CSV table of C-alpha atoms in Angstrom, one decimal:
chain,number,residue,atom,x,y,z
A,115,UNK,CA,199.0,120.4,96.6
A,116,UNK,CA,199.8,120.3,100.3
A,117,UNK,CA,199.7,117.9,103.2
A,118,UNK,CA,201.3,115.2,101.2
A,119,UNK,CA,203.8,114.3,104.0
A,120,UNK,CA,204.8,115.2,107.5
A,121,UNK,CA,207.9,114.8,109.6
A,122,UNK,CA,207.4,113.5,113.1
A,123,UNK,CA,209.9,112.9,115.9
A,124,UNK,CA,209.2,109.6,117.7
A,125,UNK,CA,210.7,108.5,121.0
A,126,UNK,CA,211.4,104.7,121.2
A,127,UNK,CA,213.3,105.2,124.5
A,128,UNK,CA,210.3,103.4,126.3
A,129,UNK,CA,211.6,100.2,124.7
A,130,UNK,CA,215.1,100.5,126.1
A,131,UNK,CA,215.8,97.5,128.3
A,132,UNK,CA,213.3,95.3,126.4
A,133,UNK,CA,214.7,95.6,122.9
A,134,UNK,CA,217.9,96.6,121.2
A,135,UNK,CA,216.8,100.0,119.8
A,136,UNK,CA,218.8,99.6,116.7
A,137,UNK,CA,217.1,96.3,116.0
A,138,UNK,CA,213.7,97.8,116.7
A,139,UNK,CA,214.4,100.6,114.2
A,140,UNK,CA,215.3,98.0,111.6
A,141,UNK,CA,212.0,96.2,112.3
A,142,UNK,CA,210.2,99.6,112.0
A,143,UNK,CA,211.8,100.1,108.6
A,144,UNK,CA,210.7,96.7,107.4
A,145,UNK,CA,207.2,97.3,108.8
A,146,UNK,CA,206.9,100.7,107.1
A,147,UNK,CA,208.9,100.8,103.8
A,148,UNK,CA,207.0,103.9,102.6
A,149,UNK,CA,208.5,106.0,105.4
A,150,UNK,CA,211.9,107.7,105.5
A,151,UNK,CA,213.8,107.3,108.8
A,152,UNK,CA,216.5,109.6,110.2
A,153,UNK,CA,219.4,108.4,112.4
A,154,UNK,CA,218.6,107.1,115.8
A,155,UNK,CA,219.6,109.6,118.5
A,156,UNK,CA,221.3,108.7,121.8
A,157,UNK,CA,218.2,109.7,123.7
A,158,UNK,CA,216.0,107.3,121.7
A,159,UNK,CA,214.5,109.8,119.4
A,160,UNK,CA,214.2,109.3,115.6
A,161,UNK,CA,212.8,111.5,112.9
A,162,UNK,CA,210.3,109.8,110.5
A,163,UNK,CA,208.9,111.3,107.3
A,164,UNK,CA,206.0,110.2,105.2
A,165,UNK,CA,202.2,110.3,104.7
A,166,UNK,CA,199.8,110.5,107.7
A,167,UNK,CA,198.2,107.0,107.1
A,168,UNK,CA,201.7,105.4,107.0
A,169,UNK,CA,202.7,107.2,110.2
A,170,UNK,CA,199.4,106.1,111.8
A,171,UNK,CA,200.2,102.5,110.9
A,172,UNK,CA,203.7,102.8,112.4
A,173,UNK,CA,202.2,104.3,115.5
A,174,UNK,CA,199.8,101.3,115.9
A,175,UNK,CA,202.7,98.9,115.4
A,176,UNK,CA,204.6,100.6,118.2
A,177,UNK,CA,201.5,100.6,120.5
A,178,UNK,CA,201.1,96.9,119.9
A,179,UNK,CA,204.8,96.5,120.8
A,180,UNK,CA,204.3,98.4,124.0
A,181,UNK,CA,201.2,96.4,125.0
A,182,UNK,CA,203.1,93.2,124.6
A,183,UNK,CA,205.5,94.2,127.4
A,184,UNK,CA,204.9,93.1,130.9
A,185,UNK,CA,202.7,95.7,132.7
A,186,UNK,CA,205.0,96.1,135.7
A,187,UNK,CA,208.0,96.8,133.4
A,188,UNK,CA,206.1,98.9,130.8
A,189,UNK,CA,207.2,102.6,130.8
A,190,UNK,CA,205.4,105.1,128.7
A,191,UNK,CA,207.3,107.8,126.8
A,192,UNK,CA,206.5,111.5,127.5
A,193,UNK,CA,204.6,112.0,124.2
A,194,UNK,CA,202.4,108.9,124.9
A,195,UNK,CA,201.7,110.1,128.4
A,196,UNK,CA,200.7,113.5,127.1
A,197,UNK,CA,198.3,111.9,124.5
A,198,UNK,CA,196.8,109.7,127.2
A,199,UNK,CA,196.3,112.7,129.5
A,200,UNK,CA,194.6,114.7,126.7
A,201,UNK,CA,192.4,111.8,125.8
A,202,UNK,CA,191.2,111.6,129.4
A,203,UNK,CA,190.6,115.3,129.5
A,204,UNK,CA,188.7,115.2,126.2
A,205,UNK,CA,186.5,112.4,127.4
A,206,UNK,CA,185.9,114.2,130.7
A,207,UNK,CA,185.0,117.5,128.9
A,208,UNK,CA,182.6,115.9,126.5
A,209,UNK,CA,180.8,114.1,129.3
A,210,UNK,CA,179.7,111.4,126.9
A,211,UNK,CA,178.3,108.3,128.5
A,212,UNK,CA,177.0,105.3,126.8
A,213,UNK,CA,177.3,101.5,126.9
A,214,UNK,CA,180.1,101.4,124.3
A,215,UNK,CA,182.4,103.5,126.6
A,216,UNK,CA,181.4,101.5,129.7
A,217,UNK,CA,182.1,98.1,128.1
A,218,UNK,CA,185.5,96.7,127.2
A,219,UNK,CA,186.5,98.4,124.0
A,220,UNK,CA,188.4,97.8,120.7
A,221,UNK,CA,190.4,100.8,119.6
A,222,UNK,CA,191.7,102.1,116.3
A,223,UNK,CA,193.9,105.2,115.9
A,224,UNK,CA,194.4,107.5,112.9
A,225,UNK,CA,196.9,110.3,112.8
A,226,UNK,CA,195.9,113.3,110.7
A,227,UNK,CA,197.1,116.7,109.8
A,228,UNK,CA,195.2,119.1,112.0
A,229,UNK,CA,194.1,121.3,109.0
A,230,UNK,CA,192.7,118.3,107.2
A,231,UNK,CA,191.0,117.0,110.3
A,232,UNK,CA,189.3,120.4,110.8
A,233,UNK,CA,188.3,120.5,107.1
A,234,UNK,CA,186.8,117.0,107.3
A,235,UNK,CA,184.9,118.0,110.5
A,236,UNK,CA,183.5,121.1,108.7
A,237,UNK,CA,182.7,119.7,105.2
A,238,UNK,CA,182.7,115.9,105.7
A,239,UNK,CA,181.2,115.4,109.2
A,240,UNK,CA,179.7,112.1,108.4
A,241,UNK,CA,183.2,110.7,108.1
A,242,UNK,CA,183.3,110.8,111.9
A,243,UNK,CA,179.8,109.4,112.4
A,244,UNK,CA,179.4,105.6,112.4
A,245,UNK,CA,177.2,103.1,114.2
A,246,UNK,CA,178.5,101.2,117.3
A,247,UNK,CA,181.7,103.4,117.6
A,248,UNK,CA,182.7,106.5,119.5
A,249,UNK,CA,185.1,108.8,117.6
A,250,UNK,CA,187.1,111.5,119.3
A,251,UNK,CA,190.0,113.7,118.2
A,252,UNK,CA,192.8,115.1,120.3
A,253,UNK,CA,194.8,117.9,118.7
A,254,UNK,CA,198.4,118.6,119.6
A,255,UNK,CA,199.7,121.3,117.3
A,256,UNK,CA,199.9,120.3,113.6
A,257,UNK,CA,198.9,116.7,114.5
A,258,UNK,CA,195.4,115.4,115.5
A,259,UNK,CA,195.1,111.9,116.8
A,260,UNK,CA,191.6,110.4,116.1
A,261,UNK,CA,190.6,107.6,118.5
A,262,UNK,CA,187.9,105.1,117.3
A,263,UNK,CA,186.4,102.9,120.0
A,264,UNK,CA,183.9,100.1,119.6
A,265,UNK,CA,182.5,97.6,122.1
A,266,UNK,CA,184.3,94.3,122.5
A,267,UNK,CA,183.5,91.9,119.7
A,268,UNK,CA,182.7,94.7,117.3
A,269,UNK,CA,186.3,95.5,116.2
A,270,UNK,CA,185.1,95.4,112.5
A,271,UNK,CA,183.1,98.5,113.1
A,272,UNK,CA,186.1,100.4,114.4
A,273,UNK,CA,188.2,99.1,111.5
A,274,UNK,CA,185.6,100.2,108.9
A,275,UNK,CA,185.4,103.7,110.5
A,276,UNK,CA,189.2,104.0,110.5
A,277,UNK,CA,189.4,103.0,106.8
A,278,UNK,CA,186.7,105.5,105.9
A,279,UNK,CA,188.6,108.3,107.7
A,280,UNK,CA,191.9,107.3,106.1
A,281,UNK,CA,190.4,107.1,102.6
A,282,UNK,CA,188.8,110.6,103.0
A,283,UNK,CA,192.1,112.1,104.3
A,284,UNK,CA,194.1,110.6,101.5
A,285,UNK,CA,191.7,112.1,98.9
A,286,UNK,CA,191.8,115.5,100.6
A,287,UNK,CA,195.6,115.5,100.7
A,288,UNK,CA,195.6,115.3,96.9
A,289,UNK,CA,193.3,118.4,96.3
A,290,UNK,CA,193.7,120.7,99.3
A,291,UNK,CA,196.0,123.6,99.7
A,292,UNK,CA,196.5,126.2,102.3
A,293,UNK,CA,197.2,129.9,102.0
A,294,UNK,CA,198.1,132.2,105.0
A,295,UNK,CA,196.9,135.7,105.2
A,296,UNK,CA,199.2,137.7,107.5
A,297,UNK,CA,198.0,140.6,109.4
A,298,UNK,CA,199.7,143.8,108.3
A,299,UNK,CA,199.6,145.0,111.9
A,300,UNK,CA,199.2,143.1,115.2
A,301,UNK,CA,196.9,145.5,116.9
A,302,UNK,CA,193.5,144.2,118.1
A,303,UNK,CA,191.7,146.5,115.7
A,304,UNK,CA,193.6,145.2,112.7
A,305,UNK,CA,193.0,141.6,113.6
A,306,UNK,CA,189.3,142.3,114.1
A,307,UNK,CA,189.1,144.1,110.7
A,308,UNK,CA,190.7,141.1,108.9
A,309,UNK,CA,188.4,138.6,110.6
A,310,UNK,CA,185.3,140.6,109.9
A,311,UNK,CA,186.4,141.0,106.2
A,312,UNK,CA,187.0,137.2,105.8
A,313,UNK,CA,183.6,136.4,107.5
A,314,UNK,CA,181.9,138.8,105.2
A,315,UNK,CA,183.5,137.2,102.1
A,316,UNK,CA,183.1,133.6,103.2
A,317,UNK,CA,179.4,133.1,102.0
A,318,UNK,CA,180.5,134.0,98.5
A,319,UNK,CA,183.2,131.3,98.6
A,320,UNK,CA,181.7,128.0,99.8
A,321,UNK,CA,184.1,125.2,100.5
A,322,UNK,CA,186.7,127.4,102.1
A,323,UNK,CA,187.7,126.8,105.7
A,324,UNK,CA,189.0,129.8,107.7
A,325,UNK,CA,191.3,129.2,110.7
A,326,UNK,CA,192.0,132.4,112.6
A,327,UNK,CA,195.1,132.8,114.7
A,328,UNK,CA,196.7,135.7,116.6
A,329,UNK,CA,199.1,136.7,113.7
A,330,UNK,CA,197.3,135.4,110.6
A,331,UNK,CA,194.3,133.6,109.1
A,332,UNK,CA,194.8,130.2,107.3
A,333,UNK,CA,192.6,129.5,104.3
A,334,UNK,CA,192.1,125.9,103.5
A,335,UNK,CA,190.4,124.5,100.4
A,336,UNK,CA,190.9,123.5,96.8
A,337,UNK,CA,193.4,125.5,94.8
A,338,UNK,CA,190.8,127.4,92.8
A,339,UNK,CA,188.7,128.3,95.8
A,340,UNK,CA,191.6,129.3,98.0
A,341,UNK,CA,193.0,131.5,95.2
A,342,UNK,CA,189.6,133.2,94.6
A,343,UNK,CA,189.2,133.9,98.2
A,344,UNK,CA,192.6,135.3,98.8
A,345,UNK,CA,192.3,137.5,95.7
A,346,UNK,CA,189.0,138.8,97.0
A,347,UNK,CA,190.7,139.7,100.3
A,348,UNK,CA,193.5,141.6,98.5
A,349,UNK,CA,190.9,143.6,96.5
């Protein structure tokens, strides 16, 4: 089993001047007892380890804290600015236009492991399809933030979609594993040979997700199917 937990570094420096950071961390611990917290660093950073749903709930808690601050005094941390910028770029790139986006919106956020997110997109696409909501994902390395937006007054739709996504991700965390096939050489020809081989084998191994990178190919799926696929590649 893989994807059972993740370690994330959070910056709470944005709250400096509004809260005593040590007190805020204690409040975070009470809010999220399932998470393990490292020591608070002088620059306001703190390492947090736990499941993706639990980290997502902590993130929502901190976002609500930030929203409660006066707008003229609110200062966003660098990580939140980067996420906001990527969300804007994503929306601009998709060009999606509908009444839900134009109207005041209710928003839910889910933080997922990127591999699980891509697996869900490939094999459980309906998880990201729901009435009266707009669902978009922003990937930043190993973490993908899923934003669920609904029109004002329809917050229940966004909440239902969020719970569906979280439920699916939790189930996949229990059964998925990932194996990495490293390229023996880093030449373009070698990379192409591996990619062609994997694509040729893939129809014989349904349920396996292939994620090609410059130095390797990640294989994501259930333990049995990943093992069968990697053994076929070795042969």
